[in-house]
mmCIF file of C-alpha atoms and ligand atoms in Angstrom:
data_model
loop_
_atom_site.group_PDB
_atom_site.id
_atom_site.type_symbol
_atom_site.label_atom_id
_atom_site.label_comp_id
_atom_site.label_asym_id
_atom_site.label_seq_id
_atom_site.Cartn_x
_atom_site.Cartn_y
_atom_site.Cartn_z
ATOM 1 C CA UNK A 1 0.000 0.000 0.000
ATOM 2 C CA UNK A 2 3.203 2.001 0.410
ATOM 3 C CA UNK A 3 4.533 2.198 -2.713
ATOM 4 C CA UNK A 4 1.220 2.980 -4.185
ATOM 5 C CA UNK A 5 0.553 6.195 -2.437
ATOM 6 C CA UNK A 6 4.287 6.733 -3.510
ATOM 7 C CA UNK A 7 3.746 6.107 -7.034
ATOM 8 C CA UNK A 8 0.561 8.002 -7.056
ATOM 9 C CA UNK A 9 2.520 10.889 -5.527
ATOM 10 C CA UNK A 10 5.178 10.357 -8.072
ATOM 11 C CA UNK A 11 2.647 10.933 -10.704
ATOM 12 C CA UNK A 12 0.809 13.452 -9.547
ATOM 13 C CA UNK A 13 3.777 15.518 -9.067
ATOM 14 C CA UNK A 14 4.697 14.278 -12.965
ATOM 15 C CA UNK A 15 1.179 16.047 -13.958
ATOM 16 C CA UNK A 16 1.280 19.063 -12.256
ATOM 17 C CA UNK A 17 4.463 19.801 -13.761
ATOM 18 C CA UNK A 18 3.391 19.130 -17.271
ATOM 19 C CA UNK A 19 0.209 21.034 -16.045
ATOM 20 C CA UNK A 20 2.580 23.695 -15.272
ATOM 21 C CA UNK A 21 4.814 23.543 -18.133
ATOM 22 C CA UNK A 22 2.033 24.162 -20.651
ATOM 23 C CA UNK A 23 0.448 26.845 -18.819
ATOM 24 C CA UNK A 24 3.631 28.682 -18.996
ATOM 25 C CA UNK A 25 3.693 28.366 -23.204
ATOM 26 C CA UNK A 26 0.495 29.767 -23.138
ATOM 27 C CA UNK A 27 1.434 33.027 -21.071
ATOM 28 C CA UNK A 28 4.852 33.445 -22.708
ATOM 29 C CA UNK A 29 3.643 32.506 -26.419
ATOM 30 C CA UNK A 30 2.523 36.433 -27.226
ATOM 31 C CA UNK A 31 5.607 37.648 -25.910
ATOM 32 C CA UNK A 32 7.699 35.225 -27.902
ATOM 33 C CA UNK A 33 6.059 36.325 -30.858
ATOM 34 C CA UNK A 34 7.702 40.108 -30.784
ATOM 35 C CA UNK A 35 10.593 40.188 -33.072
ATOM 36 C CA UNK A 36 13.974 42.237 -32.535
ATOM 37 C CA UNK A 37 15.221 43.277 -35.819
ATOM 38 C CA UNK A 38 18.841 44.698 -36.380
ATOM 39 C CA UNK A 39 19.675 47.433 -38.902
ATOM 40 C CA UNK A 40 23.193 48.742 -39.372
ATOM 41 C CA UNK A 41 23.767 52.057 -40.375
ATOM 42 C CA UNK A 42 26.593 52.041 -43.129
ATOM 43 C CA UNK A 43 26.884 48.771 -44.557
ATOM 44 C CA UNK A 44 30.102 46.159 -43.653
ATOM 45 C CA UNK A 45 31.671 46.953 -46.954
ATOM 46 C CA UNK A 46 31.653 50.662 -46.176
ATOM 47 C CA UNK A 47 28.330 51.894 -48.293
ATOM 48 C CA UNK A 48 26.064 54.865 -47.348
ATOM 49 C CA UNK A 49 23.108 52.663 -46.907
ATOM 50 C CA UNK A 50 21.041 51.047 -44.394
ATOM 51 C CA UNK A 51 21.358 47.270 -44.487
ATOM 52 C CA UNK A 52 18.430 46.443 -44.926
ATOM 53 C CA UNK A 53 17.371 48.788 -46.663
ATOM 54 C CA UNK A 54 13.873 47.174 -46.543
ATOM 55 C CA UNK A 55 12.223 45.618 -43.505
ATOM 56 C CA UNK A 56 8.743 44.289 -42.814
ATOM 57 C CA UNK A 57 7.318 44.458 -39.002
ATOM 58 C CA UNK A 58 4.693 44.017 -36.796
ATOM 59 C CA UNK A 59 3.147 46.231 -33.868
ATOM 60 C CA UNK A 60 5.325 45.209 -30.796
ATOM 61 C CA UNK A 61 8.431 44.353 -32.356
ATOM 62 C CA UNK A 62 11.500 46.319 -31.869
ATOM 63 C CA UNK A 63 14.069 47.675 -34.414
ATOM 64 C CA UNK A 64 17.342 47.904 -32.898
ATOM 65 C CA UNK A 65 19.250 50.470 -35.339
ATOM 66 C CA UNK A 66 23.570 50.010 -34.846
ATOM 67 C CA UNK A 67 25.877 52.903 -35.982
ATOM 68 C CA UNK A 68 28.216 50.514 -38.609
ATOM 69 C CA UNK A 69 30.404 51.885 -41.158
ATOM 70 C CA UNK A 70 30.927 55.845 -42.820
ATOM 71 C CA UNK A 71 29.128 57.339 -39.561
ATOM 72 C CA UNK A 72 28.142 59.958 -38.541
ATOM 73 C CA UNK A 73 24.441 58.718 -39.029
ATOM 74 C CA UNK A 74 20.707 58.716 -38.014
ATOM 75 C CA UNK A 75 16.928 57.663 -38.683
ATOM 76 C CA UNK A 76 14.622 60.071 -39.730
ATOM 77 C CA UNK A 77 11.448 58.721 -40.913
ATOM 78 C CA UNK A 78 9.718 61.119 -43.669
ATOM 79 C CA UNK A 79 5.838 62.292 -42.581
ATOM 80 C CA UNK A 80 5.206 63.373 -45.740
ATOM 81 C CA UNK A 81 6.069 59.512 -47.024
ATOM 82 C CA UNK A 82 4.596 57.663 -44.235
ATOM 83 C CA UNK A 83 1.673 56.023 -43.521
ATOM 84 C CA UNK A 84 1.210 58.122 -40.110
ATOM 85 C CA UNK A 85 2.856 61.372 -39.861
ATOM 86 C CA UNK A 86 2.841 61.699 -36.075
ATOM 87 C CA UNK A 87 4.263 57.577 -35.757
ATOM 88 C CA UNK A 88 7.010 59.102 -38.306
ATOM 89 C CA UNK A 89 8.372 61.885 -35.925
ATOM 90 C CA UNK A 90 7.916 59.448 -33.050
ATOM 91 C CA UNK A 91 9.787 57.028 -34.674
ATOM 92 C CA UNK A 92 12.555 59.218 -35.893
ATOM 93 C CA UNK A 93 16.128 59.937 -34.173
ATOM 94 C CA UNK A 94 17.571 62.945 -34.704
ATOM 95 C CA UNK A 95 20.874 62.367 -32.831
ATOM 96 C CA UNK A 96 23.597 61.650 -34.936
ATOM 97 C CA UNK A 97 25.678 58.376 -34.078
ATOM 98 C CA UNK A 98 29.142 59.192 -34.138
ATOM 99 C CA UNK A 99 30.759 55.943 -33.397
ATOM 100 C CA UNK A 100 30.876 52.648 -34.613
ATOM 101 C CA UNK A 101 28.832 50.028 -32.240
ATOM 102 C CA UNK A 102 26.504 52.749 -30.936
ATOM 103 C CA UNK A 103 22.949 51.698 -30.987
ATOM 104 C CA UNK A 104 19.167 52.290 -30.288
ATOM 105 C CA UNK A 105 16.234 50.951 -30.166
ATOM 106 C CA UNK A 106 12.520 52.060 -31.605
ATOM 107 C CA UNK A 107 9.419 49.973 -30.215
ATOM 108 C CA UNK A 108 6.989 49.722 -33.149
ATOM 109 C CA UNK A 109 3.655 50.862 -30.301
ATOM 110 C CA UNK A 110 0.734 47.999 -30.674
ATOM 111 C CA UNK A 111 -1.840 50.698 -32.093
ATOM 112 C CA UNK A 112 1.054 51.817 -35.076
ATOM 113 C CA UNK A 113 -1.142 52.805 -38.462
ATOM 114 C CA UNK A 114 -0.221 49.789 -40.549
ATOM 115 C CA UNK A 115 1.004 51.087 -44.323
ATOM 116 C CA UNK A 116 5.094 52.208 -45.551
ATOM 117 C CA UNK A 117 7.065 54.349 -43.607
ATOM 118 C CA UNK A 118 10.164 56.025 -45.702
ATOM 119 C CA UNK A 119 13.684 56.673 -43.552
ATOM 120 C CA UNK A 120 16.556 58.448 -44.548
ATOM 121 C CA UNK A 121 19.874 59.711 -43.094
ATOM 122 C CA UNK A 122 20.560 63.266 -42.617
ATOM 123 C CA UNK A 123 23.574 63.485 -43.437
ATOM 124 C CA UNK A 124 23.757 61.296 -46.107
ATOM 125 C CA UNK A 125 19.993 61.143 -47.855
ATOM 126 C CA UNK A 126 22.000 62.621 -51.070
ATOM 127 C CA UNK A 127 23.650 59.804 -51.019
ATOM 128 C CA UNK A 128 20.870 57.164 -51.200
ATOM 129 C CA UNK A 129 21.373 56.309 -47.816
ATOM 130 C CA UNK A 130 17.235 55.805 -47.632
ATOM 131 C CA UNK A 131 15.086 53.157 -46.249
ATOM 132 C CA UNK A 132 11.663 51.946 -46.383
ATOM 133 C CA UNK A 133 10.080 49.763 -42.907
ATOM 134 C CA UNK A 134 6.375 48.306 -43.934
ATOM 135 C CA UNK A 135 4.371 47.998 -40.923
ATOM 136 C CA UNK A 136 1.803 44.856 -41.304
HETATM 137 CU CU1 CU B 1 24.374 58.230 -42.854
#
């Protein structure tokens, strides 16, 4: 009778922790599903461009924008060729990077108007150094 209540502790334990384990997926599984995306400024063989240059999101992920090659640089996003004018100055920064490795990071907010949204570099829009970030 011993072992019984033993084993039937044993496996009780065994469900609760699959129980448990589940449950867990199911909080965590909307968080999981926010993306981190990484865009250099200046590409690795020394071009004024954004690499990407193109980059499709979705409300709650997070751009994380590094200062690469050719700096200084920065992210302006265009109201005039955006989807929302007020998520385009938002979105922007203004700060120029002037080092290689420094880095920021723009939240794309849950309620962002979904459409294109046009970037550019200050400094170096002339140049082609533009970018385009769909929002879906
Ligand atoms: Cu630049």
């Amino acid at each position: 009778m011993k072992s019984i209540a033993a084993s039937l502790r044993q496996w009780s334990l065994i469900v609760f922790t699959i129980v448990l384990v589940i449950g867990s997926f199911a909080i965590f599984t909307p968080n999981a599903a926010a993306e981190t995306y990484t865009v250099k400024l200046g590409s690795d063989k020394g071009m004024l461009a954004f690499e990407p240059s193109k980059l499709t999101v979705k409300p709650g992920d997070t751009i994380k924008w590094v200062n690469n090659k050719v700096p200084p640089h920065n992210v302006v996003f265009d109201p005039a060729l955006s989807k929302s004018a007020d998520l385009a100055k938002s979105l922007s920064h203004k700060q120029l990077l002037m080092s290689p490795g420094q880095a920021f990071e723009t939240k794309i907010p849950e309620n962002a108007a979904k459409g294109e949204y046009t970037f550019y570099c200050e400094p170096h829009r002339g140049a082609g150094m533009v970018g385009k970030l769909v929002i879906e």
